[in-house]
Amino acid sequence: MSELEPFEYETGTAIRDYDIIEIKPTETGYEVTLDVNLDSGYSLSKTKLEISQEDLEGYETNAVEEGIKYALGFFS
C-alpha cells in the first residue's frame, strides 16, 4: 500500500456531537477516545484526541471534559 500525501483543506464539516469513551492520563496531559458524529451524517469511531495540560491552562480550566469541549470548538 502506498503512502498517502496529506491534502490541505480550508474547511470541513462541523461536529454535531461526540461521546467520550475513555480518558487516559499521559505524561503531558490526556489521551481521549471519542466517538464523533459529523453534520455530514458520517461518524468517526474510537477517534483519539491528545490534550495537554498546557491546552487546559489555555482554556482556563482543570476539567478535562471542558477542555475537550473547547478543543472541538464547542464554546458557549
Coordinates of C-alpha atoms in Angstrom, one line a residue:
M1 CA 0.0 0.0 0.0
S2 CA 1.5 3.4 -0.9
E3 CA 1.8 6.3 1.4
L4 CA -1.0 8.9 1.1
E5 CA 0.0 12.5 0.7
P6 CA -1.8 14.9 3.0
F7 CA -4.3 17.3 1.5
E8 CA -4.8 20.8 2.8
Y9 CA -8.4 21.9 3.0
E10 CA -9.6 25.3 4.2
T11 CA -12.7 24.0 5.9
G12 CA -14.6 20.8 6.5
T13 CA -17.8 19.6 8.0
A14 CA -18.9 20.6 11.5
I15 CA -19.1 18.2 14.5
R16 CA -22.7 17.6 15.6
D17 CA -21.9 15.9 18.9
Y18 CA -19.5 13.5 20.5
D19 CA -19.3 10.8 23.2
I20 CA -16.3 10.4 25.4
I21 CA -15.4 6.7 25.6
E22 CA -12.2 6.9 27.7
I23 CA -9.8 9.4 29.2
K24 CA -6.3 8.2 30.0
P25 CA -3.6 10.3 31.7
T26 CA -0.3 10.7 29.8
E27 CA 3.0 12.4 30.7
T28 CA 1.9 15.6 29.1
G29 CA -1.9 15.6 29.6
Y30 CA -4.5 13.2 28.5
E31 CA -5.3 10.8 25.6
V32 CA -9.1 10.8 25.0
T33 CA -11.0 8.3 22.9
L34 CA -14.2 9.7 21.3
D35 CA -17.0 8.7 19.0
V36 CA -17.7 11.8 16.9
N37 CA -20.9 12.5 14.8
L38 CA -20.4 14.9 11.9
D39 CA -23.1 17.2 10.4
S40 CA -22.5 15.4 7.1
G41 CA -24.1 12.3 8.6
Y42 CA -20.9 10.4 8.9
S43 CA -19.3 9.4 12.2
L44 CA -15.8 8.7 13.4
S45 CA -15.5 5.8 15.9
K46 CA -12.8 5.5 18.5
T47 CA -11.1 8.7 17.5
K48 CA -8.0 9.7 19.6
L49 CA -7.6 13.3 20.9
E50 CA -4.4 14.4 22.7
I51 CA -5.0 17.3 25.0
S52 CA -2.1 18.7 27.1
Q53 CA -2.0 20.4 30.5
E54 CA -0.9 23.4 28.5
D55 CA -4.1 23.2 26.4
L56 CA -6.2 23.1 29.6
E57 CA -4.4 26.1 31.0
G58 CA -5.1 28.0 27.7
Y59 CA -8.8 27.1 28.0
E60 CA -8.6 28.3 31.7
T61 CA -9.9 25.0 33.1
N62 CA -8.6 22.0 35.0
A63 CA -11.6 19.8 33.9
V64 CA -10.6 17.5 31.1
E65 CA -14.2 17.3 29.8
E66 CA -14.4 21.1 29.5
G67 CA -11.0 21.1 27.7
I68 CA -12.3 18.5 25.2
K69 CA -15.4 20.6 24.6
Y70 CA -13.3 23.7 23.8
A71 CA -10.8 21.7 21.7
L72 CA -13.6 20.5 19.5
G73 CA -15.0 24.0 19.1
F74 CA -18.0 23.9 21.4
F75 CA -17.8 27.3 23.0
S76 CA -20.7 28.8 25.0

